[in-house]
Amino acid sequence: MTDRPQNKDAANSMWGGRFAAGPDAIMEAINASIGFDRRLYAQDIRGSRAHAAMLAAQGIISDSDAKAIGEGLLTVLSEIEAGDFPFRTALEDIHMNVEARLKEIIGEPAGRLHTGRSRNDQVATDFRLWVRDQCDAAIEGLQALIRAALSQAEAGADWVMPGFTHLQTAQPVTWGHHMMAYVEMFGRDLSRFQDARARMNESPLGAAALAGTGYPIDRDATARALGFDRPMANSLDAVSDRDFALEFLSAASICAVHLSRLAEELVIWSSAQFRFVSMSDKWSTGSSIMPQKRNPDAAELIRAKIGRILGATVALFTVMKGLPLAYSKDMQEDKEQVFDAADNLMLALAAMAGMLSDLTANRDKMEAAASAGFSTATDLADWLVREAGLPFRDAHHVTGSLVALAESKGVDLSDLTLAQMKSVHDAITDDIFGVLGVHNSVASRQSYGGTAPDQVRAQITRWKEKLA
């Protein structure tokens, strides 16, 4: 009796039930990337058309072959966009799928397309083009989000609300000032994507497998045709570099953190305990059993996106950290992480811009909250330094005693009588009441970047000009 298994299931028991055949099928499954890198089809075809045109211009292939290739690639593009393209796993990736279909359409000239290049520089070019497009999309999404935040800031430049530290009432600020804090944060995100885009705008095409090519290609021409500033200066680096993807993911992760922080505040502010804001029905859901509920699901989902985006960032850093030059198959694992992160970032940016545009801030609730919790205590201490000549530490102590007195009587600082204040420190005069109101407090914060309405409006103007 032979030791060889007699049926297919037994033959594959060591591989698990996922595969219907032996190791050949498993190798095909682990090696193929067409299931996800088909998303690069437009960039792949664009790069191939630029390469074919350059080959003809350099006399490496005939003009007639280049024309057939160019037109055939447009046919392939239309088939993919119409959903009629026969993607085949056996052909591994988008590059081979496109080239095989091109051969079916135009015949022998298709075989000349790959002259002077490799799949290594081809995929590096395709992926770089795709990530560059995502930088452009992120820039556009951030600009829309910043405009939405600016609209909120402009509407509430002098609406008073509590500012918090440790989620405890600290000092009064304005709604406009709080919104402008996020404008600054998203503005830094904007600059990071702009910087990353500028840095990645070099072309790997023409680096071939790793050492360049002996054909008299014109890398400057293909770089220009694809909108790159220049060709990459080292062929080894060109095919092995994924810094552009890591930079995109890093910028996306920081942006997602900012989105998550704003989402968290929207969740808190929309709660029954705060009621600082009301979400529109577009961005809320109800409860299956509690009819009074309006759940801020969109904000909560945005808050969760950082997990996926940061996870993708860590995953790609881990893939790249130990790779020798130049290309290794490990780098096939770069795309799914970036695709997923980009999808989720663009969705989160669009959702947050929509929420802010539809958001209603409750001015009365915010002002009432700002007036509670002794939020003008620092103003009182500053008055004691400025008008009574106390050292700040002494003024801090006196103010603390006044807060304790007000707390014991169940009133706010502005509700204490002058006599009660003088019982704590005799230097206090009736002028103290001029700084204790929350509107007086925010109006006094005239330092650059402060919460005074004039300062807030100045920053709004600066940002409008910047975006224009």
CSV table of C-alpha atoms in Angstrom, one decimal:
chain,number,residue,atom,x,y,z
A,1,MET,CA,0.0,0.0,0.0
A,2,THR,CA,1.5,3.3,-1.0
A,3,ASP,CA,2.0,6.2,1.5
A,4,ARG,CA,0.7,8.7,-1.0
A,5,PRO,CA,-2.7,10.2,0.0
A,6,GLN,CA,-5.4,8.9,-2.3
A,7,ASN,CA,-7.7,11.9,-2.5
A,8,LYS,CA,-7.5,15.6,-3.0
A,9,ASP,CA,-8.6,16.5,0.5
A,10,ALA,CA,-6.0,14.3,2.1
A,11,ALA,CA,-3.3,15.7,-0.2
A,12,ASN,CA,-4.1,19.2,1.0
A,13,SER,CA,-4.7,18.6,4.7
A,14,MET,CA,-1.4,20.2,5.5
A,15,TRP,CA,-2.3,23.3,3.7
A,16,GLY,CA,-5.8,23.7,5.2
A,17,GLY,CA,-9.2,23.7,3.6
A,18,ARG,CA,-8.9,27.0,1.8
A,19,PHE,CA,-7.2,25.6,-1.2
A,20,ALA,CA,-8.6,23.1,-3.7
A,21,ALA,CA,-5.2,22.1,-5.2
A,22,GLY,CA,-1.6,21.6,-4.0
A,23,PRO,CA,1.3,24.0,-3.4
A,24,ASP,CA,1.0,25.4,-6.9
A,25,ALA,CA,-2.4,26.9,-6.1
A,26,ILE,CA,-1.0,28.2,-2.8
A,27,MET,CA,1.9,29.9,-4.5
A,28,GLU,CA,-0.4,31.5,-7.0
A,29,ALA,CA,-2.6,32.8,-4.2
A,30,ILE,CA,0.3,34.3,-2.2
A,31,ASN,CA,2.1,35.7,-5.2
A,32,ALA,CA,-0.8,37.3,-7.0
A,33,SER,CA,-1.7,40.9,-6.3
A,34,ILE,CA,-4.3,41.5,-9.0
A,35,GLY,CA,-7.0,41.3,-6.3
A,36,PHE,CA,-5.9,44.7,-5.0
A,37,ASP,CA,-3.4,46.3,-7.3
A,38,ARG,CA,-6.0,46.5,-10.1
A,39,ARG,CA,-6.7,49.9,-8.5
A,40,LEU,CA,-3.6,51.1,-10.2
A,41,TYR,CA,-4.9,50.5,-13.7
A,42,ALA,CA,-5.2,54.2,-14.7
A,43,GLN,CA,-1.7,55.0,-13.4
A,44,ASP,CA,-0.3,51.8,-15.1
A,45,ILE,CA,-1.8,52.7,-18.4
A,46,ARG,CA,-0.7,56.3,-18.2
A,47,GLY,CA,2.9,55.3,-17.4
A,48,SER,CA,2.9,52.8,-20.2
A,49,ARG,CA,1.7,55.3,-22.8
A,50,ALA,CA,4.3,57.8,-21.7
A,51,HIS,CA,7.0,55.1,-21.9
A,52,ALA,CA,5.9,53.9,-25.4
A,53,ALA,CA,5.9,57.5,-26.7
A,54,MET,CA,9.4,58.1,-25.3
A,55,LEU,CA,10.7,54.8,-26.9
A,56,ALA,CA,9.4,56.0,-30.3
A,57,ALA,CA,10.8,59.5,-29.8
A,58,GLN,CA,14.2,57.9,-29.1
A,59,GLY,CA,14.0,55.6,-32.1
A,60,ILE,CA,14.0,52.5,-29.9
A,61,ILE,CA,10.6,51.3,-31.3
A,62,SER,CA,8.8,52.4,-34.5
A,63,ASP,CA,6.2,55.2,-34.5
A,64,SER,CA,3.7,52.7,-35.8
A,65,ASP,CA,4.3,50.4,-32.9
A,66,ALA,CA,4.0,53.2,-30.5
A,67,LYS,CA,0.8,54.4,-32.0
A,68,ALA,CA,-0.7,50.9,-31.8
A,69,ILE,CA,0.4,50.5,-28.2
A,70,GLY,CA,-1.0,53.9,-27.3
A,71,GLU,CA,-4.4,53.3,-28.9
A,72,GLY,CA,-4.5,49.7,-27.6
A,73,LEU,CA,-3.9,50.9,-24.1
A,74,LEU,CA,-6.8,53.3,-24.4
A,75,THR,CA,-9.0,50.4,-25.4
A,76,VAL,CA,-7.8,48.5,-22.3
A,77,LEU,CA,-8.6,51.6,-20.2
A,78,SER,CA,-12.1,51.8,-21.6
A,79,GLU,CA,-12.7,48.1,-21.0
A,80,ILE,CA,-11.7,48.4,-17.3
A,81,GLU,CA,-13.7,51.5,-16.7
A,82,ALA,CA,-16.8,49.8,-18.3
A,83,GLY,CA,-16.3,46.8,-16.1
A,84,ASP,CA,-15.7,44.5,-19.1
A,85,PHE,CA,-12.0,43.7,-18.5
A,86,PRO,CA,-11.1,40.0,-17.8
A,87,PHE,CA,-8.8,40.2,-14.8
A,88,ARG,CA,-6.9,37.0,-14.4
A,89,THR,CA,-5.2,35.8,-11.2
A,90,ALA,CA,-2.8,33.6,-13.2
A,91,LEU,CA,-1.3,36.8,-14.6
A,92,GLU,CA,-0.4,38.0,-11.1
A,93,ASP,CA,-0.7,41.7,-11.2
A,94,ILE,CA,-2.2,44.7,-13.0
A,95,HIS,CA,0.9,45.2,-15.2
A,96,MET,CA,0.8,41.7,-16.7
A,97,ASN,CA,-3.0,41.7,-17.0
A,98,VAL,CA,-2.8,45.0,-19.0
A,99,GLU,CA,0.1,43.8,-21.1
A,100,ALA,CA,-1.5,40.4,-21.9
A,101,ARG,CA,-4.8,42.1,-22.9
A,102,LEU,CA,-2.9,44.6,-25.0
A,103,LYS,CA,-1.3,41.7,-26.9
A,104,GLU,CA,-4.7,40.2,-27.6
A,105,ILE,CA,-5.8,43.5,-29.0
A,106,ILE,CA,-2.8,44.6,-31.1
A,107,GLY,CA,-0.6,41.5,-31.4
A,108,GLU,CA,3.2,41.6,-31.7
A,109,PRO,CA,3.8,45.4,-31.1
A,110,ALA,CA,2.6,44.8,-27.5
A,111,GLY,CA,5.8,42.8,-26.8
A,112,ARG,CA,7.9,45.9,-27.5
A,113,LEU,CA,6.2,48.0,-24.7
A,114,HIS,CA,8.4,46.6,-22.0
A,115,THR,CA,11.7,47.5,-23.7
A,116,GLY,CA,13.9,49.5,-21.3
A,117,ARG,CA,11.9,49.0,-18.2
A,118,SER,CA,11.1,46.4,-15.5
A,119,ARG,CA,8.1,45.6,-13.4
A,120,ASN,CA,10.2,47.0,-10.6
A,121,ASP,CA,10.3,50.6,-11.9
A,122,GLN,CA,6.8,50.2,-13.4
A,123,VAL,CA,5.1,49.4,-10.1
A,124,ALA,CA,7.2,52.1,-8.3
A,125,THR,CA,5.9,54.6,-10.8
A,126,ASP,CA,2.3,53.4,-10.7
A,127,PHE,CA,2.2,53.4,-7.0
A,128,ARG,CA,3.9,56.8,-6.7
A,129,LEU,CA,1.4,58.3,-9.2
A,130,TRP,CA,-1.5,56.8,-7.2
A,131,VAL,CA,-0.2,58.1,-3.8
A,132,ARG,CA,0.4,61.5,-5.4
A,133,ASP,CA,-3.3,61.6,-6.5
A,134,GLN,CA,-4.3,60.7,-2.9
A,135,CYS,CA,-2.2,63.7,-1.6
A,136,ASP,CA,-4.1,65.9,-4.0
A,137,ALA,CA,-7.4,64.4,-2.7
A,138,ALA,CA,-6.4,64.9,0.9
A,139,ILE,CA,-5.4,68.5,0.2
A,140,GLU,CA,-8.7,69.2,-1.4
A,141,GLY,CA,-10.6,67.5,1.5
A,142,LEU,CA,-8.6,69.5,4.1
A,143,GLN,CA,-9.3,72.7,2.3
A,144,ALA,CA,-13.1,72.0,2.4
A,145,LEU,CA,-12.9,71.0,6.1
A,146,ILE,CA,-10.9,74.2,6.9
A,147,ARG,CA,-13.6,76.3,5.1
A,148,ALA,CA,-16.3,74.6,7.1
A,149,ALA,CA,-14.5,75.3,10.4
A,150,LEU,CA,-13.9,79.0,9.3
A,151,SER,CA,-17.6,79.4,8.7
A,152,GLN,CA,-18.3,78.2,12.3
A,153,ALA,CA,-15.6,80.4,13.7
A,154,GLU,CA,-16.9,83.5,11.8
A,155,ALA,CA,-20.4,82.9,13.0
A,156,GLY,CA,-19.4,82.6,16.6
A,157,ALA,CA,-16.3,84.8,16.9
A,158,ASP,CA,-17.7,86.5,20.0
A,159,TRP,CA,-19.8,83.6,21.4
A,160,VAL,CA,-18.5,82.7,24.8
A,161,MET,CA,-17.9,79.1,25.9
A,162,PRO,CA,-15.8,77.5,28.6
A,163,GLY,CA,-12.3,76.6,27.8
A,164,PHE,CA,-11.1,73.4,29.4
A,165,THR,CA,-8.0,71.8,30.7
A,166,HIS,CA,-8.2,68.2,32.1
A,167,LEU,CA,-11.9,68.5,30.9
A,168,GLN,CA,-12.4,70.9,33.8
A,169,THR,CA,-13.6,74.5,33.3
A,170,ALA,CA,-10.5,76.7,33.0
A,171,GLN,CA,-11.0,80.1,31.4
A,172,PRO,CA,-13.7,81.5,29.1
A,173,VAL,CA,-12.9,81.4,25.4
A,174,THR,CA,-15.0,82.0,22.3
A,175,TRP,CA,-16.6,79.4,20.0
A,176,GLY,CA,-14.7,81.1,17.1
A,177,HIS,CA,-11.4,80.7,19.0
A,178,HIS,CA,-12.1,77.0,19.6
A,179,MET,CA,-12.9,76.4,16.0
A,180,MET,CA,-9.8,78.2,14.9
A,181,ALA,CA,-7.7,75.9,17.0
A,182,TYR,CA,-8.8,73.1,14.6
A,183,VAL,CA,-8.2,75.3,11.6
A,184,GLU,CA,-4.6,75.6,12.7
A,185,MET,CA,-4.3,71.8,13.3
A,186,PHE,CA,-5.8,70.9,9.9
A,187,GLY,CA,-3.7,73.6,8.4
A,188,ARG,CA,-0.6,71.8,9.5
A,189,ASP,CA,-2.0,68.6,8.0
A,190,LEU,CA,-2.5,70.5,4.8
A,191,SER,CA,1.1,71.6,4.7
A,192,ARG,CA,2.3,68.0,5.5
A,193,PHE,CA,0.5,66.6,2.5
A,194,GLN,CA,1.7,69.5,0.3
A,195,ASP,CA,5.3,68.9,1.5
A,196,ALA,CA,5.0,65.1,1.0
A,197,ARG,CA,3.6,65.6,-2.5
A,198,ALA,CA,6.5,67.9,-3.4
A,199,ARG,CA,9.0,65.4,-2.1
A,200,MET,CA,7.5,62.4,-3.9
A,201,ASN,CA,7.2,64.2,-7.2
A,202,GLU,CA,10.2,62.4,-8.8
A,203,SER,CA,9.9,59.7,-11.4
A,204,PRO,CA,11.2,56.1,-10.9
A,205,LEU,CA,10.4,55.2,-14.5
A,206,GLY,CA,13.5,54.1,-16.5
A,207,ALA,CA,15.4,52.7,-13.4
A,208,ALA,CA,14.5,49.3,-14.8
A,209,ALA,CA,15.1,46.4,-12.5
A,210,LEU,CA,17.7,48.2,-10.3
A,211,ALA,CA,20.6,49.3,-12.4
A,212,GLY,CA,19.1,51.4,-15.2
A,213,THR,CA,19.1,50.3,-18.8
A,214,GLY,CA,21.5,50.2,-21.8
A,215,TYR,CA,18.8,51.6,-24.1
A,216,PRO,CA,19.1,55.3,-25.0
A,217,ILE,CA,15.9,56.2,-23.1
A,218,ASP,CA,15.0,59.8,-22.1
A,219,ARG,CA,13.9,59.7,-18.4
A,220,ASP,CA,13.3,63.5,-18.4
A,221,ALA,CA,10.7,63.1,-21.1
A,222,THR,CA,8.7,60.4,-19.3
A,223,ALA,CA,9.0,62.4,-16.0
A,224,ARG,CA,7.6,65.5,-17.7
A,225,ALA,CA,4.8,63.5,-19.4
A,226,LEU,CA,3.7,62.1,-16.1
A,227,GLY,CA,3.8,65.4,-14.3
A,228,PHE,CA,7.0,64.7,-12.2
A,229,ASP,CA,9.5,67.4,-11.5
A,230,ARG,CA,12.5,65.2,-12.4
A,231,PRO,CA,13.6,61.6,-12.7
A,232,MET,CA,15.0,60.0,-9.5
A,233,ALA,CA,18.7,60.2,-9.4
A,234,ASN,CA,19.6,56.7,-8.3
A,235,SER,CA,18.2,53.6,-10.0
A,236,LEU,CA,18.6,51.4,-6.8
A,237,ASP,CA,16.8,54.0,-4.7
A,238,ALA,CA,14.1,54.4,-7.4
A,239,VAL,CA,12.9,50.8,-7.3
A,240,SER,CA,13.3,50.3,-3.5
A,241,ASP,CA,12.0,53.5,-2.1
A,242,ARG,CA,8.6,53.6,-0.4
A,243,ASP,CA,9.2,56.7,1.6
A,244,PHE,CA,6.5,58.5,-0.4
A,245,ALA,CA,3.9,55.9,0.9
A,246,LEU,CA,5.3,56.1,4.5
A,247,GLU,CA,5.1,59.9,4.4
A,248,PHE,CA,1.5,59.8,3.1
A,249,LEU,CA,0.6,57.4,5.9
A,250,SER,CA,2.4,59.4,8.5
A,251,ALA,CA,0.6,62.6,7.4
A,252,ALA,CA,-2.7,60.6,7.3
A,253,SER,CA,-2.2,59.3,10.8
A,254,ILE,CA,-1.6,62.8,12.3
A,255,CYS,CA,-4.6,64.1,10.4
A,256,ALA,CA,-6.7,61.2,11.7
A,257,VAL,CA,-5.6,62.1,15.2
A,258,HIS,CA,-6.9,65.6,14.7
A,259,LEU,CA,-10.1,64.4,13.2
A,260,SER,CA,-10.5,62.0,16.2
A,261,ARG,CA,-10.0,64.8,18.7
A,262,LEU,CA,-12.6,67.0,17.1
A,263,ALA,CA,-15.0,64.0,16.8
A,264,GLU,CA,-14.5,63.3,20.5
A,265,GLU,CA,-15.5,66.9,21.3
A,266,LEU,CA,-18.5,66.7,19.1
A,267,VAL,CA,-19.6,63.5,20.9
A,268,ILE,CA,-19.2,65.2,24.3
A,269,TRP,CA,-20.7,68.5,23.2
A,270,SER,CA,-23.8,66.9,21.7
A,271,SER,CA,-24.6,64.9,24.9
A,272,ALA,CA,-27.5,65.8,27.1
A,273,GLN,CA,-25.1,66.9,29.8
A,274,PHE,CA,-23.5,69.5,27.6
A,275,ARG,CA,-25.9,70.4,24.7
A,276,PHE,CA,-23.3,72.8,23.3
A,277,VAL,CA,-24.0,71.6,19.8
A,278,SER,CA,-26.8,69.9,17.8
A,279,MET,CA,-26.0,67.5,15.0
A,280,SER,CA,-28.2,67.5,12.0
A,281,ASP,CA,-30.2,64.4,11.2
A,282,LYS,CA,-27.8,63.7,8.3
A,283,TRP,CA,-25.0,62.8,10.7
A,284,SER,CA,-27.0,61.2,13.5
A,285,THR,CA,-28.9,57.9,14.0
A,286,GLY,CA,-31.6,56.8,16.4
A,287,SER,CA,-31.8,54.0,18.9
A,288,SER,CA,-33.7,50.8,18.2
A,289,ILE,CA,-35.4,50.9,21.6
A,290,MET,CA,-34.9,54.4,23.0
A,291,PRO,CA,-36.9,56.9,20.9
A,292,GLN,CA,-35.4,60.0,22.6
A,293,LYS,CA,-31.9,59.2,21.4
A,294,ARG,CA,-29.9,60.9,18.7
A,295,ASN,CA,-26.6,59.2,18.4
A,296,PRO,CA,-23.5,61.0,16.9
A,297,ASP,CA,-22.6,57.9,15.0
A,298,ALA,CA,-20.7,59.7,12.2
A,299,ALA,CA,-18.4,61.4,14.8
A,300,GLU,CA,-17.9,58.1,16.6
A,301,LEU,CA,-16.9,56.4,13.4
A,302,ILE,CA,-14.5,59.2,12.5
A,303,ARG,CA,-13.0,58.8,15.9
A,304,ALA,CA,-12.4,55.1,15.2
A,305,LYS,CA,-10.7,55.7,11.8
A,306,ILE,CA,-7.3,56.5,13.5
A,307,GLY,CA,-7.1,52.8,14.4
A,308,ARG,CA,-7.2,51.6,10.8
A,309,ILE,CA,-5.0,54.4,9.5
A,310,LEU,CA,-2.3,54.2,12.2
A,311,GLY,CA,-2.4,50.4,11.9
A,312,ALA,CA,-1.6,50.7,8.2
A,313,THR,CA,1.3,53.0,9.0
A,314,VAL,CA,2.8,50.6,11.5
A,315,ALA,CA,2.3,47.7,9.1
A,316,LEU,CA,4.1,49.4,6.3
A,317,PHE,CA,7.0,50.6,8.5
A,318,THR,CA,7.3,47.0,9.7
A,319,VAL,CA,7.4,45.6,6.1
A,320,MET,CA,10.1,48.1,5.1
A,321,LYS,CA,12.3,48.2,8.1
A,322,GLY,CA,14.6,45.2,7.3
A,323,LEU,CA,14.6,45.1,3.5
A,324,PRO,CA,18.0,45.1,1.7
A,325,LEU,CA,18.3,47.0,-1.6
A,326,ALA,CA,16.8,46.8,-4.1
A,327,TYR,CA,13.4,45.2,-4.7
A,328,SER,CA,12.0,42.4,-2.6
A,329,LYS,CA,8.6,40.7,-2.9
A,330,ASP,CA,7.8,41.9,0.6
A,331,MET,CA,7.0,45.3,-1.0
A,332,GLN,CA,3.9,43.8,-2.6
A,333,GLU,CA,2.5,44.2,0.9
A,334,ASP,CA,2.7,48.0,0.7
A,335,LYS,CA,-0.5,48.7,-1.3
A,336,GLU,CA,-3.4,47.2,0.6
A,337,GLN,CA,-2.3,49.2,3.7
A,338,VAL,CA,-2.1,52.5,1.8
A,339,PHE,CA,-5.3,51.8,-0.1
A,340,ASP,CA,-7.3,51.2,3.1
A,341,ALA,CA,-5.8,54.2,4.9
A,342,ALA,CA,-6.5,56.5,2.0
A,343,ASP,CA,-10.1,55.3,1.6
A,344,ASN,CA,-10.8,55.8,5.3
A,345,LEU,CA,-9.0,59.2,5.5
A,346,MET,CA,-10.9,60.6,2.5
A,347,LEU,CA,-14.2,59.4,4.0
A,348,ALA,CA,-13.4,60.9,7.4
A,349,LEU,CA,-12.4,64.2,5.9
A,350,ALA,CA,-15.6,64.4,3.8
A,351,ALA,CA,-17.8,63.4,6.8
A,352,MET,CA,-16.2,65.9,9.2
A,353,ALA,CA,-16.6,68.7,6.7
A,354,GLY,CA,-20.2,67.8,6.2
A,355,MET,CA,-20.9,67.6,10.0
A,356,LEU,CA,-19.3,71.0,10.6
A,357,SER,CA,-21.2,72.6,7.8
A,358,ASP,CA,-24.5,71.3,9.3
A,359,LEU,CA,-23.6,71.8,12.9
A,360,THR,CA,-25.6,74.2,15.1
A,361,ALA,CA,-23.8,75.6,18.1
A,362,ASN,CA,-26.0,76.5,21.1
A,363,ARG,CA,-24.8,79.9,22.1
A,364,ASP,CA,-26.9,80.2,25.3
A,365,LYS,CA,-25.9,76.8,26.6
A,366,MET,CA,-22.2,77.6,26.0
A,367,GLU,CA,-22.4,81.0,27.6
A,368,ALA,CA,-24.2,79.7,30.7
A,369,ALA,CA,-21.5,77.0,31.1
A,370,ALA,CA,-18.7,79.6,30.6
A,371,SER,CA,-20.2,81.7,33.4
A,372,ALA,CA,-20.1,78.7,35.8
A,373,GLY,CA,-17.2,77.0,37.4
A,374,PHE,CA,-15.2,80.1,38.4
A,375,SER,CA,-13.8,80.5,34.9
A,376,THR,CA,-12.8,84.1,35.5
A,377,ALA,CA,-10.6,83.3,38.5
A,378,THR,CA,-7.4,84.0,36.5
A,379,ASP,CA,-8.8,87.4,35.5
A,380,LEU,CA,-9.3,88.2,39.2
A,381,ALA,CA,-5.7,87.1,40.0
A,382,ASP,CA,-4.4,89.2,37.1
A,383,TRP,CA,-6.4,92.3,38.4
A,384,LEU,CA,-4.8,91.8,41.9
A,385,VAL,CA,-1.4,91.9,40.3
A,386,ARG,CA,-2.1,94.7,37.9
A,387,GLU,CA,-4.2,97.0,40.1
A,388,ALA,CA,-3.4,96.0,43.7
A,389,GLY,CA,0.3,95.4,43.1
A,390,LEU,CA,0.3,91.9,44.6
A,391,PRO,CA,3.0,89.4,43.5
A,392,PHE,CA,1.3,86.8,41.3
A,393,ARG,CA,1.7,84.0,43.8
A,394,ASP,CA,0.1,86.1,46.5
A,395,ALA,CA,-2.7,87.0,44.1
A,396,HIS,CA,-3.1,83.3,43.2
A,397,HIS,CA,-3.6,82.5,46.9
A,398,VAL,CA,-6.1,85.4,47.5
A,399,THR,CA,-8.1,84.3,44.4
A,400,GLY,CA,-8.1,80.7,45.7
A,401,SER,CA,-9.6,81.9,49.0
A,402,LEU,CA,-12.2,83.9,47.2
A,403,VAL,CA,-13.1,80.9,45.1
A,404,ALA,CA,-13.5,78.9,48.3
A,405,LEU,CA,-15.7,81.6,49.8
A,406,ALA,CA,-17.9,81.7,46.7
A,407,GLU,CA,-18.1,77.9,46.6
A,408,SER,CA,-19.2,77.8,50.3
A,409,LYS,CA,-22.0,80.2,49.5
A,410,GLY,CA,-23.1,78.4,46.3
A,411,VAL,CA,-22.5,81.5,44.1
A,412,ASP,CA,-20.1,82.5,41.3
A,413,LEU,CA,-17.2,85.0,41.9
A,414,SER,CA,-19.1,87.9,40.3
A,415,ASP,CA,-22.0,87.3,42.8
A,416,LEU,CA,-19.8,88.0,45.9
A,417,THR,CA,-20.3,91.4,47.4
A,418,LEU,CA,-17.5,93.9,47.7
A,419,ALA,CA,-17.6,93.5,51.5
A,420,GLN,CA,-17.2,89.8,51.2
A,421,MET,CA,-14.2,90.2,48.8
A,422,LYS,CA,-12.6,92.8,51.1
A,423,SER,CA,-12.8,90.3,54.0
A,424,VAL,CA,-10.3,88.3,52.1
A,425,HIS,CA,-8.1,91.2,50.9
A,426,ASP,CA,-8.6,94.8,51.7
A,427,ALA,CA,-7.0,96.1,48.5
A,428,ILE,CA,-9.9,94.9,46.4
A,429,THR,CA,-12.1,97.7,45.0
A,430,ASP,CA,-15.3,98.0,43.1
A,431,ASP,CA,-13.3,97.9,39.9
A,432,ILE,CA,-12.9,94.2,40.3
A,433,PHE,CA,-16.4,93.6,38.9
A,434,GLY,CA,-15.3,94.9,35.5
A,435,VAL,CA,-13.1,91.9,34.9
A,436,LEU,CA,-15.3,89.1,36.3
A,437,GLY,CA,-17.8,88.8,33.5
A,438,VAL,CA,-17.0,86.2,30.8
A,439,HIS,CA,-17.4,88.7,28.0
A,440,ASN,CA,-15.0,91.1,29.7
A,441,SER,CA,-12.6,88.2,30.2
A,442,VAL,CA,-12.5,87.1,26.5
A,443,ALA,CA,-12.3,90.7,25.3
A,444,SER,CA,-9.2,91.3,27.4
A,445,ARG,CA,-7.2,88.4,25.8
A,446,GLN,CA,-5.8,90.7,23.1
A,447,SER,CA,-2.4,89.0,22.8
A,448,TYR,CA,-1.6,87.6,19.4
A,449,GLY,CA,-3.4,84.3,19.0
A,450,GLY,CA,-5.7,85.1,22.0
A,451,THR,CA,-9.4,84.5,22.3
A,452,ALA,CA,-10.5,88.1,22.0
A,453,PRO,CA,-13.1,88.4,19.2
A,454,ASP,CA,-10.9,90.9,17.3
A,455,GLN,CA,-8.0,88.5,17.4
A,456,VAL,CA,-10.2,85.6,16.2
A,457,ARG,CA,-11.5,87.7,13.3
A,458,ALA,CA,-8.0,88.6,12.4
A,459,GLN,CA,-7.0,84.9,12.2
A,460,ILE,CA,-10.1,84.1,10.2
A,461,THR,CA,-9.2,86.8,7.7
A,462,ARG,CA,-5.6,85.5,7.5
A,463,TRP,CA,-6.8,82.0,6.7
A,464,LYS,CA,-9.3,83.1,4.1
A,465,GLU,CA,-6.5,84.9,2.3
A,466,LYS,CA,-4.3,81.9,2.6
A,467,LEU,CA,-6.9,79.6,1.1
A,468,ALA,CA,-7.7,82.1,-1.7
